[in-house]
N, CA, C and O atoms as a GROMACS GRO file, in nm:
protein
  492
    1GLN      N    1  -3.335   0.294  -3.103
    1GLN     CA    2  -3.278   0.168  -3.025
    1GLN      C    3  -3.134   0.242  -2.973
    1GLN      O    4  -3.065   0.338  -3.008
    2VAL      N    5  -3.131   0.128  -2.860
    2VAL     CA    6  -3.014   0.141  -2.830
    2VAL      C    7  -2.951  -0.020  -2.827
    2VAL      O    8  -3.007  -0.127  -2.805
    3GLN      N    9  -2.804   0.014  -2.861
    3GLN     CA   10  -2.703  -0.125  -2.892
    3GLN      C   11  -2.542  -0.098  -2.736
    3GLN      O   12  -2.453  -0.016  -2.712
    4LEU      N   13  -2.604  -0.244  -2.671
    4LEU     CA   14  -2.475  -0.217  -2.588
    4LEU      C   15  -2.398  -0.328  -2.589
    4LEU      O   16  -2.444  -0.431  -2.637
    5VAL      N   17  -2.274  -0.324  -2.540
    5VAL     CA   18  -2.212  -0.442  -2.562
    5VAL      C   19  -2.095  -0.463  -2.449
    5VAL      O   20  -2.016  -0.381  -2.402
    6GLU      N   21  -2.111  -0.574  -2.429
    6GLU     CA   22  -2.070  -0.600  -2.269
    6GLU      C   23  -1.908  -0.602  -2.331
    6GLU      O   24  -1.869  -0.573  -2.444
    7SER      N   25  -1.820  -0.656  -2.193
    7SER     CA   26  -1.687  -0.692  -2.218
    7SER      C   27  -1.596  -0.663  -2.054
    7SER      O   28  -1.634  -0.583  -1.968
    8GLY      N   29  -1.466  -0.753  -2.045
    8GLY     CA   30  -1.395  -0.737  -1.950
    8GLY      C   31  -1.449  -0.877  -1.853
    8GLY      O   32  -1.402  -0.868  -1.740
    9GLY      N   33  -1.503  -0.956  -1.864
    9GLY     CA   34  -1.568  -1.100  -1.813
    9GLY      C   35  -1.405  -1.172  -1.850
    9GLY      O   36  -1.328  -1.142  -1.942
   10GLY      N   37  -1.389  -1.274  -1.739
   10GLY     CA   38  -1.281  -1.377  -1.769
   10GLY      C   39  -1.294  -1.444  -1.635
   10GLY      O   40  -1.375  -1.408  -1.550
   11LEU      N   41  -1.198  -1.556  -1.621
   11LEU     CA   42  -1.165  -1.617  -1.488
   11LEU      C   43  -1.037  -1.591  -1.407
   11LEU      O   44  -0.922  -1.582  -1.450
   12VAL      N   45  -1.088  -1.580  -1.262
   12VAL     CA   46  -1.028  -1.522  -1.195
   12VAL      C   47  -1.045  -1.607  -1.055
   12VAL      O   48  -1.154  -1.658  -1.031
   13GLN      N   49  -0.965  -1.616  -0.989
   13GLN     CA   50  -0.951  -1.683  -0.846
   13GLN      C   51  -1.028  -1.576  -0.736
   13GLN      O   52  -1.032  -1.454  -0.724
   14ALA      N   53  -1.086  -1.689  -0.667
   14ALA     CA   54  -1.187  -1.625  -0.517
   14ALA      C   55  -1.107  -1.523  -0.471
   14ALA      O   56  -0.986  -1.536  -0.483
   15GLY      N   57  -1.150  -1.430  -0.425
   15GLY     CA   58  -1.094  -1.291  -0.370
   15GLY      C   59  -1.058  -1.204  -0.499
   15GLY      O   60  -1.050  -1.083  -0.478
   16GLY      N   61  -1.039  -1.240  -0.604
   16GLY     CA   62  -0.983  -1.126  -0.712
   16GLY      C   63  -1.079  -0.993  -0.700
   16GLY      O   64  -1.150  -0.941  -0.615
   17SER      N   65  -1.029  -0.960  -0.871
   17SER     CA   66  -1.153  -0.881  -0.900
   17SER      C   67  -1.141  -0.889  -1.035
   17SER      O   68  -1.059  -0.952  -1.101
   18LEU      N   69  -1.257  -0.800  -1.080
   18LEU     CA   70  -1.285  -0.748  -1.243
   18LEU      C   71  -1.373  -0.655  -1.256
   18LEU      O   72  -1.467  -0.660  -1.176
   19ARG      N   73  -1.371  -0.570  -1.334
   19ARG     CA   74  -1.434  -0.480  -1.371
   19ARG      C   75  -1.510  -0.515  -1.549
   19ARG      O   76  -1.456  -0.559  -1.651
   20LEU      N   77  -1.605  -0.486  -1.530
   20LEU     CA   78  -1.699  -0.504  -1.636
   20LEU      C   79  -1.730  -0.362  -1.723
   20LEU      O   80  -1.751  -0.259  -1.660
   21SER      N   81  -1.731  -0.364  -1.840
   21SER     CA   82  -1.768  -0.262  -1.931
   21SER      C   83  -1.867  -0.314  -2.032
   21SER      O   84  -1.858  -0.405  -2.115
   22CYS      N   85  -2.015  -0.190  -1.984
   22CYS     CA   86  -2.070  -0.174  -2.135
   22CYS      C   87  -2.100  -0.080  -2.169
   22CYS      O   88  -2.130   0.012  -2.093
   23ALA      N   89  -2.099  -0.071  -2.340
   23ALA     CA   90  -2.061   0.008  -2.397
   23ALA      C   91  -2.193   0.062  -2.500
   23ALA      O   92  -2.220  -0.009  -2.596
   24ALA      N   93  -2.264   0.174  -2.478
   24ALA     CA   94  -2.365   0.198  -2.499
   24ALA      C   95  -2.414   0.287  -2.645
   24ALA      O   96  -2.414   0.407  -2.619
   25SER      N   97  -2.449   0.262  -2.771
   25SER     CA   98  -2.441   0.345  -2.874
   25SER      C   99  -2.645   0.342  -2.902
   25SER      O  100  -2.732   0.276  -2.846
   26GLY      N  101  -2.650   0.430  -2.997
   26GLY     CA  102  -2.771   0.440  -3.067
   26GLY      C  103  -2.871   0.557  -2.952
   26GLY      O  104  -2.816   0.653  -2.897
   27ARG      N  105  -2.988   0.532  -2.937
   27ARG     CA  106  -3.088   0.670  -2.895
   27ARG      C  107  -3.038   0.654  -2.696
   27ARG      O  108  -3.114   0.647  -2.599
   28THR      N  109  -2.864   0.652  -2.701
   28THR     CA  110  -2.860   0.669  -2.534
   28THR      C  111  -3.003   0.798  -2.477
   28THR      O  112  -3.091   0.763  -2.399
   29SER      N  113  -2.996   0.928  -2.532
   29SER     CA  114  -3.058   1.016  -2.473
   29SER      C  115  -3.208   0.968  -2.393
   29SER      O  116  -3.259   1.001  -2.285
   30SER      N  117  -3.240   0.898  -2.474
   30SER     CA  118  -3.363   0.813  -2.400
   30SER      C  119  -3.365   0.712  -2.300
   30SER      O  120  -3.456   0.669  -2.230
   31THR      N  121  -3.221   0.679  -2.312
   31THR     CA  122  -3.216   0.591  -2.163
   31THR      C  123  -3.186   0.666  -1.992
   31THR      O  124  -3.134   0.771  -1.952
   32TYR      N  125  -3.247   0.559  -1.932
   32TYR     CA  126  -3.277   0.659  -1.788
   32TYR      C  127  -3.199   0.599  -1.653
   32TYR      O  128  -3.139   0.647  -1.556
   33ILE      N  129  -3.235   0.463  -1.704
   33ILE     CA  130  -3.175   0.388  -1.606
   33ILE      C  131  -3.085   0.256  -1.690
   33ILE      O  132  -3.129   0.200  -1.791
   34MET      N  133  -2.932   0.217  -1.613
   34MET     CA  134  -2.854   0.135  -1.678
   34MET      C  135  -2.840   0.026  -1.567
   34MET      O  136  -2.818   0.049  -1.448
   35GLY      N  137  -2.854  -0.093  -1.624
   35GLY     CA  138  -2.861  -0.212  -1.442
   35GLY      C  139  -2.781  -0.310  -1.515
   35GLY      O  140  -2.774  -0.317  -1.638
   36TRP      N  141  -2.717  -0.393  -1.424
   36TRP     CA  142  -2.609  -0.520  -1.450
   36TRP      C  143  -2.753  -0.634  -1.386
   36TRP      O  144  -2.842  -0.638  -1.300
   37PHE      N  145  -2.708  -0.692  -1.471
   37PHE     CA  146  -2.796  -0.849  -1.434
   37PHE      C  147  -2.692  -0.952  -1.437
   37PHE      O  148  -2.581  -0.930  -1.485
   38ARG      N  149  -2.737  -1.097  -1.371
   38ARG     CA  150  -2.650  -1.184  -1.402
   38ARG      C  151  -2.720  -1.344  -1.428
   38ARG      O  152  -2.829  -1.356  -1.372
   39GLN      N  153  -2.689  -1.426  -1.480
   39GLN     CA  154  -2.777  -1.545  -1.489
   39GLN      C  155  -2.650  -1.679  -1.486
   39GLN      O  156  -2.559  -1.682  -1.569
   40ALA      N  157  -2.662  -1.761  -1.400
   40ALA     CA  158  -2.559  -1.858  -1.345
   40ALA      C  159  -2.652  -1.960  -1.456
   40ALA      O  160  -2.751  -1.923  -1.519
   41PRO      N  161  -2.586  -2.105  -1.460
   41PRO     CA  162  -2.666  -2.186  -1.540
   41PRO      C  163  -2.782  -2.270  -1.414
   41PRO      O  164  -2.743  -2.290  -1.299
   42GLY      N  165  -2.881  -2.299  -1.448
   42GLY     CA  166  -2.974  -2.352  -1.389
   42GLY      C  167  -3.063  -2.236  -1.319
   42GLY      O  168  -3.158  -2.263  -1.245
   43LYS      N  169  -3.031  -2.131  -1.342
   43LYS     CA  170  -3.081  -2.000  -1.216
   43LYS      C  171  -3.172  -1.914  -1.298
   43LYS      O  172  -3.193  -1.928  -1.419
   44GLU      N  173  -3.221  -1.826  -1.220
   44GLU     CA  174  -3.326  -1.740  -1.275
   44GLU      C  175  -3.177  -1.626  -1.288
   44GLU      O  176  -3.065  -1.618  -1.238
   45ARG      N  177  -3.275  -1.541  -1.402
   45ARG     CA  178  -3.157  -1.376  -1.423
   45ARG      C  179  -3.182  -1.301  -1.293
   45ARG      O  180  -3.295  -1.270  -1.257
   46GLU      N  181  -3.070  -1.274  -1.222
   46GLU     CA  182  -3.079  -1.180  -1.088
   46GLU      C  183  -3.017  -1.042  -1.106
   46GLU      O  184  -2.907  -1.024  -1.159
   47PHE      N  185  -3.088  -0.954  -1.063
   47PHE     CA  186  -3.040  -0.842  -1.079
   47PHE      C  187  -2.910  -0.822  -0.955
   47PHE      O  188  -2.906  -0.873  -0.842
   48VAL      N  189  -2.811  -0.734  -1.019
   48VAL     CA  190  -2.680  -0.682  -0.977
   48VAL      C  191  -2.686  -0.552  -0.947
   48VAL      O  192  -2.621  -0.532  -0.845
   49ALA      N  193  -2.735  -0.453  -0.989
   49ALA     CA  194  -2.686  -0.309  -0.938
   49ALA      C  195  -2.765  -0.251  -1.074
   49ALA      O  196  -2.779  -0.322  -1.174
   50ARG      N  197  -2.811  -0.123  -1.066
   50ARG     CA  198  -2.862  -0.032  -1.135
   50ARG      C  199  -2.803   0.110  -1.127
   50ARG      O  200  -2.730   0.137  -1.031
   51ILE      N  201  -2.828   0.197  -1.214
   51ILE     CA  202  -2.766   0.325  -1.200
   51ILE      C  203  -2.847   0.456  -1.255
   51ILE      O  204  -2.828   0.479  -1.374
   52ASN      N  205  -2.890   0.500  -1.220
   52ASN     CA  206  -3.002   0.660  -1.290
   52ASN      C  207  -2.891   0.732  -1.362
   52ASN      O  208  -2.817   0.820  -1.318
   53TRP      N  209  -2.894   0.671  -1.494
   53TRP     CA  210  -2.795   0.762  -1.608
   53TRP      C  211  -2.792   0.909  -1.558
   53TRP      O  212  -2.680   0.956  -1.538
   54TYR      N  213  -2.897   0.986  -1.536
   54TYR     CA  214  -2.842   1.092  -1.580
   54TYR      C  215  -2.827   1.204  -1.368
   54TYR      O  216  -2.796   1.318  -1.334
   55GLY      N  217  -2.867   1.085  -1.299
   55GLY     CA  218  -2.914   1.162  -1.186
   55GLY      C  219  -2.788   1.078  -1.090
   55GLY      O  220  -2.753   1.158  -1.003
   56GLY      N  221  -2.723   0.970  -1.077
   56GLY     CA  222  -2.624   0.931  -1.026
   56GLY      C  223  -2.686   0.772  -0.938
   56GLY      O  224  -2.624   0.670  -0.911
   57LEU      N  225  -2.838   0.811  -0.911
   57LEU     CA  226  -2.870   0.750  -0.780
   57LEU      C  227  -2.836   0.598  -0.807
   57LEU      O  228  -2.808   0.582  -0.926
   58ILE      N  229  -2.830   0.500  -0.746
   58ILE     CA  230  -2.767   0.378  -0.717
   58ILE      C  231  -2.789   0.302  -0.625
   58ILE      O  232  -2.806   0.345  -0.511
   59TYR      N  233  -2.794   0.154  -0.658
   59TYR     CA  234  -2.897   0.055  -0.600
   59TYR      C  235  -2.800  -0.100  -0.653
   59TYR      O  236  -2.747  -0.125  -0.761
   60TYR      N  237  -2.806  -0.172  -0.538
   60TYR     CA  238  -2.733  -0.260  -0.534
   60TYR      C  239  -2.806  -0.379  -0.499
   60TYR      O  240  -2.902  -0.344  -0.431
   61THR      N  241  -2.804  -0.533  -0.518
   61THR     CA  242  -2.884  -0.636  -0.423
   61THR      C  243  -2.780  -0.674  -0.371
   61THR      O  244  -2.668  -0.667  -0.423
   62ASP      N  245  -2.814  -0.733  -0.227
   62ASP     CA  246  -2.766  -0.723  -0.120
   62ASP      C  247  -2.639  -0.816  -0.128
   62ASP      O  248  -2.540  -0.800  -0.057
   63SER      N  249  -2.654  -0.916  -0.225
   63SER     CA  250  -2.529  -0.968  -0.236
   63SER      C  251  -2.420  -0.968  -0.236
   63SER      O  252  -2.337  -1.042  -0.182
   64VAL      N  253  -2.408  -0.852  -0.322
   64VAL     CA  254  -2.278  -0.752  -0.383
   64VAL      C  255  -2.286  -0.589  -0.327
   64VAL      O  256  -2.216  -0.498  -0.370
   65ARG      N  257  -2.361  -0.581  -0.251
   65ARG     CA  258  -2.376  -0.486  -0.180
   65ARG      C  259  -2.228  -0.444  -0.085
   65ARG      O  260  -2.212  -0.497   0.024
   66GLY      N  261  -2.148  -0.367  -0.128
   66GLY     CA  262  -2.008  -0.355  -0.039
   66GLY      C  263  -1.888  -0.416  -0.091
   66GLY      O  264  -1.784  -0.398  -0.028
   67ARG      N  265  -1.885  -0.493  -0.206
   67ARG     CA  266  -1.841  -0.565  -0.303
   67ARG      C  267  -1.831  -0.519  -0.422
   67ARG      O  268  -1.714  -0.487  -0.444
   68PHE      N  269  -1.921  -0.495  -0.534
   68PHE     CA  270  -1.929  -0.434  -0.639
   68PHE      C  271  -1.978  -0.285  -0.607
   68PHE      O  272  -2.047  -0.249  -0.512
   69THR      N  273  -1.911  -0.186  -0.740
   69THR     CA  274  -1.973  -0.037  -0.740
   69THR      C  275  -2.009  -0.021  -0.910
   69THR      O  276  -1.949  -0.069  -1.007
   70ILE      N  277  -2.089   0.036  -0.906
   70ILE     CA  278  -2.137   0.045  -1.080
   70ILE      C  279  -2.076   0.171  -1.061
   70ILE      O  280  -2.029   0.209  -0.953
   71SER      N  281  -2.079   0.252  -1.191
   71SER     CA  282  -2.069   0.388  -1.224
   71SER      C  283  -2.077   0.378  -1.381
   71SER      O  284  -2.106   0.279  -1.449
   72GLY      N  285  -2.034   0.536  -1.430
   72GLY     CA  286  -2.070   0.530  -1.604
   72GLY      C  287  -1.941   0.656  -1.585
   72GLY      O  288  -1.881   0.706  -1.490
   73ASP      N  289  -1.942   0.672  -1.755
   73ASP     CA  290  -1.826   0.760  -1.780
   73ASP      C  291  -1.934   0.836  -1.925
   73ASP      O  292  -1.945   0.813  -2.046
   74HIS      N  293  -1.972   0.894  -1.868
   74HIS     CA  294  -2.095   0.980  -1.970
   74HIS      C  295  -2.020   1.034  -2.111
   74HIS      O  296  -2.087   1.035  -2.214
   75ALA      N  297  -1.886   1.076  -2.113
   75ALA     CA  298  -1.853   1.136  -2.282
   75ALA      C  299  -1.807   0.991  -2.338
   75ALA      O  300  -1.760   0.991  -2.452
   76LYS      N  301  -1.817   0.837  -2.253
   76LYS     CA  302  -1.786   0.763  -2.346
   76LYS      C  303  -1.901   0.698  -2.347
   76LYS      O  304  -1.873   0.588  -2.395
   77ASN      N  305  -2.007   0.700  -2.325
   77ASN     CA  306  -2.136   0.608  -2.299
   77ASN      C  307  -2.127   0.514  -2.225
   77ASN      O  308  -2.230   0.451  -2.197
   78THR      N  309  -2.048   0.489  -2.191
   78THR     CA  310  -1.998   0.350  -2.111
   78THR      C  311  -2.033   0.343  -1.943
   78THR      O  312  -2.026   0.434  -1.859
   79VAL      N  313  -2.073   0.205  -1.928
   79VAL     CA  314  -2.137   0.206  -1.772
   79VAL      C  315  -2.007   0.057  -1.723
   79VAL      O  316  -1.964  -0.016  -1.812
   80TYR      N  317  -1.977   0.045  -1.617
   80TYR     CA  318  -1.878  -0.029  -1.539
   80TYR      C  319  -1.969  -0.088  -1.425
   80TYR      O  320  -2.069  -0.040  -1.373
   81LEU      N  321  -1.898  -0.214  -1.402
   81LEU     CA  322  -1.882  -0.276  -1.267
   81LEU      C  323  -1.800  -0.292  -1.222
   81LEU      O  324  -1.750  -0.341  -1.324
   82GLN      N  325  -1.756  -0.296  -1.184
   82GLN     CA  326  -1.609  -0.288  -1.069
   82GLN      C  327  -1.662  -0.395  -0.977
   82GLN      O  328  -1.751  -0.376  -0.894
   83MET      N  329  -1.586  -0.537  -1.004
   83MET     CA  330  -1.635  -0.661  -0.924
   83MET      C  331  -1.495  -0.658  -0.795
   83MET      O  332  -1.385  -0.616  -0.833
   84ASN      N  333  -1.504  -0.683  -0.716
   84ASN     CA  334  -1.399  -0.695  -0.581
   84ASN      C  335  -1.444  -0.810  -0.505
   84ASN      O  336  -1.561  -0.848  -0.511
   85SER      N  337  -1.351  -0.870  -0.431
   85SER     CA  338  -1.347  -0.986  -0.315
   85SER      C  339  -1.498  -1.083  -0.404
   85SER      O  340  -1.614  -1.088  -0.362
   86LEU      N  341  -1.459  -1.128  -0.491
   86LEU     CA  342  -1.501  -1.225  -0.548
   86LEU      C  343  -1.525  -1.375  -0.521
   86LEU      O  344  -1.416  -1.430  -0.501
   87THR      N  345  -1.610  -1.445  -0.514
   87THR     CA  346  -1.666  -1.529  -0.471
   87THR      C  347  -1.696  -1.639  -0.616
   87THR      O  348  -1.734  -1.585  -0.720
   88PRO      N  349  -1.680  -1.773  -0.612
   88PRO     CA  350  -1.750  -1.865  -0.666
   88PRO      C  351  -1.883  -1.855  -0.692
   88PRO      O  352  -1.930  -1.893  -0.799
   89GLU      N  353  -1.966  -1.797  -0.584
   89GLU     CA  354  -2.102  -1.770  -0.606
   89GLU      C  355  -2.152  -1.653  -0.697
   89GLU      O  356  -2.270  -1.622  -0.714
   90ASP      N  357  -2.031  -1.587  -0.758
   90ASP     CA  358  -2.048  -1.499  -0.860
   90ASP      C  359  -2.044  -1.540  -1.013
   90ASP      O  360  -2.114  -1.489  -1.100
   91THR      N  361  -1.952  -1.640  -1.031
   91THR     CA  362  -1.994  -1.703  -1.168
   91THR      C  363  -2.134  -1.700  -1.230
   91THR      O  364  -2.240  -1.737  -1.181
   92ALA      N  365  -2.103  -1.637  -1.376
   92ALA     CA  366  -2.243  -1.647  -1.417
   92ALA      C  367  -2.197  -1.523  -1.540
   92ALA      O  368  -2.116  -1.430  -1.543
   93VAL      N  369  -2.285  -1.572  -1.623
   93VAL     CA  370  -2.279  -1.437  -1.752
   93VAL      C  371  -2.365  -1.326  -1.682
   93VAL      O  372  -2.472  -1.338  -1.622
   94TYR      N  373  -2.299  -1.232  -1.702
   94TYR     CA  374  -2.337  -1.096  -1.683
   94TYR      C  375  -2.370  -1.021  -1.795
   94TYR      O  376  -2.298  -1.000  -1.893
   95TYR      N  377  -2.503  -0.975  -1.770
   95TYR     CA  378  -2.554  -0.866  -1.919
   95TYR      C  379  -2.580  -0.728  -1.812
   95TYR      O  380  -2.612  -0.710  -1.695
   96CYS      N  381  -2.541  -0.636  -1.944
   96CYS     CA  382  -2.608  -0.522  -1.928
   96CYS      C  383  -2.722  -0.491  -2.015
   96CYS      O  384  -2.761  -0.533  -2.124
   97ALA      N  385  -2.782  -0.368  -1.896
   97ALA     CA  386  -2.884  -0.356  -2.014
   97ALA      C  387  -2.983  -0.220  -1.956
   97ALA      O  388  -2.976  -0.183  -1.839
   98ALA      N  389  -3.043  -0.177  -2.024
   98ALA     CA  390  -3.097  -0.052  -2.035
   98ALA      C  391  -3.286   0.021  -2.021
   98ALA      O  392  -3.361   0.014  -2.118
   99SER      N  393  -3.317   0.065  -1.929
   99SER     CA  394  -3.460   0.116  -1.947
   99SER      C  395  -3.460   0.274  -1.961
   99SER      O  396  -3.399   0.371  -1.917
  100ASN      N  397  -3.573   0.239  -2.054
  100ASN     CA  398  -3.620   0.413  -2.085
  100ASN      C  399  -3.752   0.403  -1.985
  100ASN      O  400  -3.815   0.507  -2.000
  101SER      N  401  -3.802   0.334  -1.909
  101SER     CA  402  -3.925   0.386  -1.840
  101SER      C  403  -3.914   0.362  -1.642
  101SER      O  404  -3.899   0.451  -1.558
  102ALA      N  405  -3.919   0.296  -1.632
  102ALA     CA  406  -3.884   0.304  -1.469
  102ALA      C  407  -3.792   0.233  -1.395
  102ALA      O  408  -3.726   0.145  -1.450
  103TYR      N  409  -3.774   0.265  -1.250
  103TYR     CA  410  -3.680   0.242  -1.209
  103TYR      C  411  -3.714   0.085  -1.149
  103TYR      O  412  -3.806   0.052  -1.074
  104SER      N  413  -3.638   0.026  -1.192
  104SER     CA  414  -3.656  -0.152  -1.114
  104SER      C  415  -3.555  -0.266  -1.137
  104SER      O  416  -3.471  -0.265  -1.227
  105SER      N  417  -3.568  -0.349  -1.062
  105SER     CA  418  -3.485  -0.464  -1.042
  105SER      C  419  -3.540  -0.569  -1.084
  105SER      O  420  -3.542  -0.666  -1.009
  106ASP      N  421  -3.601  -0.578  -1.218
  106ASP     CA  422  -3.691  -0.656  -1.288
  106ASP      C  423  -3.632  -0.665  -1.395
  106ASP      O  424  -3.624  -0.557  -1.453
  107TYR      N  425  -3.565  -0.789  -1.469
  107TYR     CA  426  -3.570  -0.750  -1.624
  107TYR      C  427  -3.622  -0.746  -1.658
  107TYR      O  428  -3.586  -0.691  -1.762
  108ARG      N  429  -3.762  -0.774  -1.665
  108ARG     CA  430  -3.857  -0.770  -1.753
  108ARG      C  431  -3.880  -0.618  -1.790
  108ARG      O  432  -3.960  -0.595  -1.881
  109ASN      N  433  -3.823  -0.520  -1.732
  109ASN     CA  434  -3.843  -0.404  -1.721
  109ASN      C  435  -3.741  -0.317  -1.797
  109ASN      O  436  -3.742  -0.194  -1.802
  110TYR      N  437  -3.663  -0.392  -1.847
  110TYR     CA  438  -3.535  -0.354  -1.940
  110TYR      C  439  -3.566  -0.414  -2.063
  110TYR      O  440  -3.585  -0.532  -2.090
  111ALA      N  441  -3.569  -0.298  -2.142
  111ALA     CA  442  -3.584  -0.313  -2.307
  111ALA      C  443  -3.449  -0.386  -2.370
  111ALA      O  444  -3.446  -0.488  -2.439
  112TYR      N  445  -3.343  -0.308  -2.330
  112TYR     CA  446  -3.229  -0.340  -2.468
  112TYR      C  447  -3.108  -0.396  -2.338
  112TYR      O  448  -3.088  -0.356  -2.223
  113TRP      N  449  -3.046  -0.504  -2.421
  113TRP     CA  450  -2.949  -0.618  -2.343
  113TRP      C  451  -2.804  -0.596  -2.432
  113TRP      O  452  -2.792  -0.573  -2.552
  114GLY      N  453  -2.744  -0.604  -2.372
  114GLY     CA  454  -2.618  -0.650  -2.440
  114GLY      C  455  -2.593  -0.801  -2.455
  114GLY      O  456  -2.676  -0.873  -2.399
  115GLN      N  457  -2.505  -0.854  -2.511
  115GLN     CA  458  -2.495  -1.021  -2.558
  115GLN      C  459  -2.441  -1.086  -2.392
  115GLN      O  460  -2.469  -1.205  -2.382
  116GLY      N  461  -2.391  -1.044  -2.301
  116GLY     CA  462  -2.336  -1.126  -2.201
  116GLY      C  463  -2.207  -1.136  -2.228
  116GLY      O  464  -2.165  -1.133  -2.344
  117THR      N  465  -2.120  -1.150  -2.110
  117THR     CA  466  -2.003  -1.165  -2.091
  117THR      C  467  -1.982  -1.225  -1.934
  117THR      O  468  -2.024  -1.187  -1.824
  118GLN      N  469  -1.866  -1.379  -1.994
  118GLN     CA  470  -1.908  -1.474  -1.855
  118GLN      C  471  -1.754  -1.447  -1.768
  118GLN      O  472  -1.647  -1.395  -1.797
  119VAL      N  473  -1.807  -1.509  -1.656
  119VAL     CA  474  -1.741  -1.444  -1.582
  119VAL      C  475  -1.747  -1.601  -1.446
  119VAL      O  476  -1.834  -1.664  -1.386
  120THR      N  477  -1.601  -1.600  -1.455
  120THR     CA  478  -1.549  -1.732  -1.366
  120THR      C  479  -1.483  -1.761  -1.258
  120THR      O  480  -1.370  -1.807  -1.269
  121VAL      N  481  -1.554  -1.736  -1.104
  121VAL     CA  482  -1.446  -1.755  -0.978
  121VAL      C  483  -1.416  -1.853  -0.969
  121VAL      O  484  -1.512  -1.926  -0.945
  122SER      N  485  -1.274  -1.930  -0.977
  122SER     CA  486  -1.266  -2.050  -0.885
  122SER      C  487  -1.209  -2.039  -0.775
  122SER      O  488  -1.132  -1.948  -0.744
  123SER      N  489  -1.246  -2.139  -0.701
  123SER     CA  490  -1.211  -2.158  -0.585
  123SER      C  491  -1.070  -2.209  -0.558
  123SER      O  492  -1.032  -2.228  -0.442
   0.00000   0.00000   0.00000
């Protein structure tokens, strides 16, 4: 089992920044892909970014590329999402997820999830 706990969400004005953290524990040695997803009220869960935990390969969805940065600290078993130039469209619950199978942007391919952290961007 892998346990994930997100933190760092909050309220920020448009143009501001937040850094989300996801602390992992359990069978992390079997986890190869860490991803961030978000879900706004009334919308489907959306892929944001993913990182190959051991190789460092990174991919972002187009809407956040250039504004968000995913990174990891292996010593702390923690993955981060640095979010800059935030807009109200970024408002959502952000989830950290882990996959031990395939590289994917589909949330259905991620077996482990955190509880989510709310990000609200005001205009």
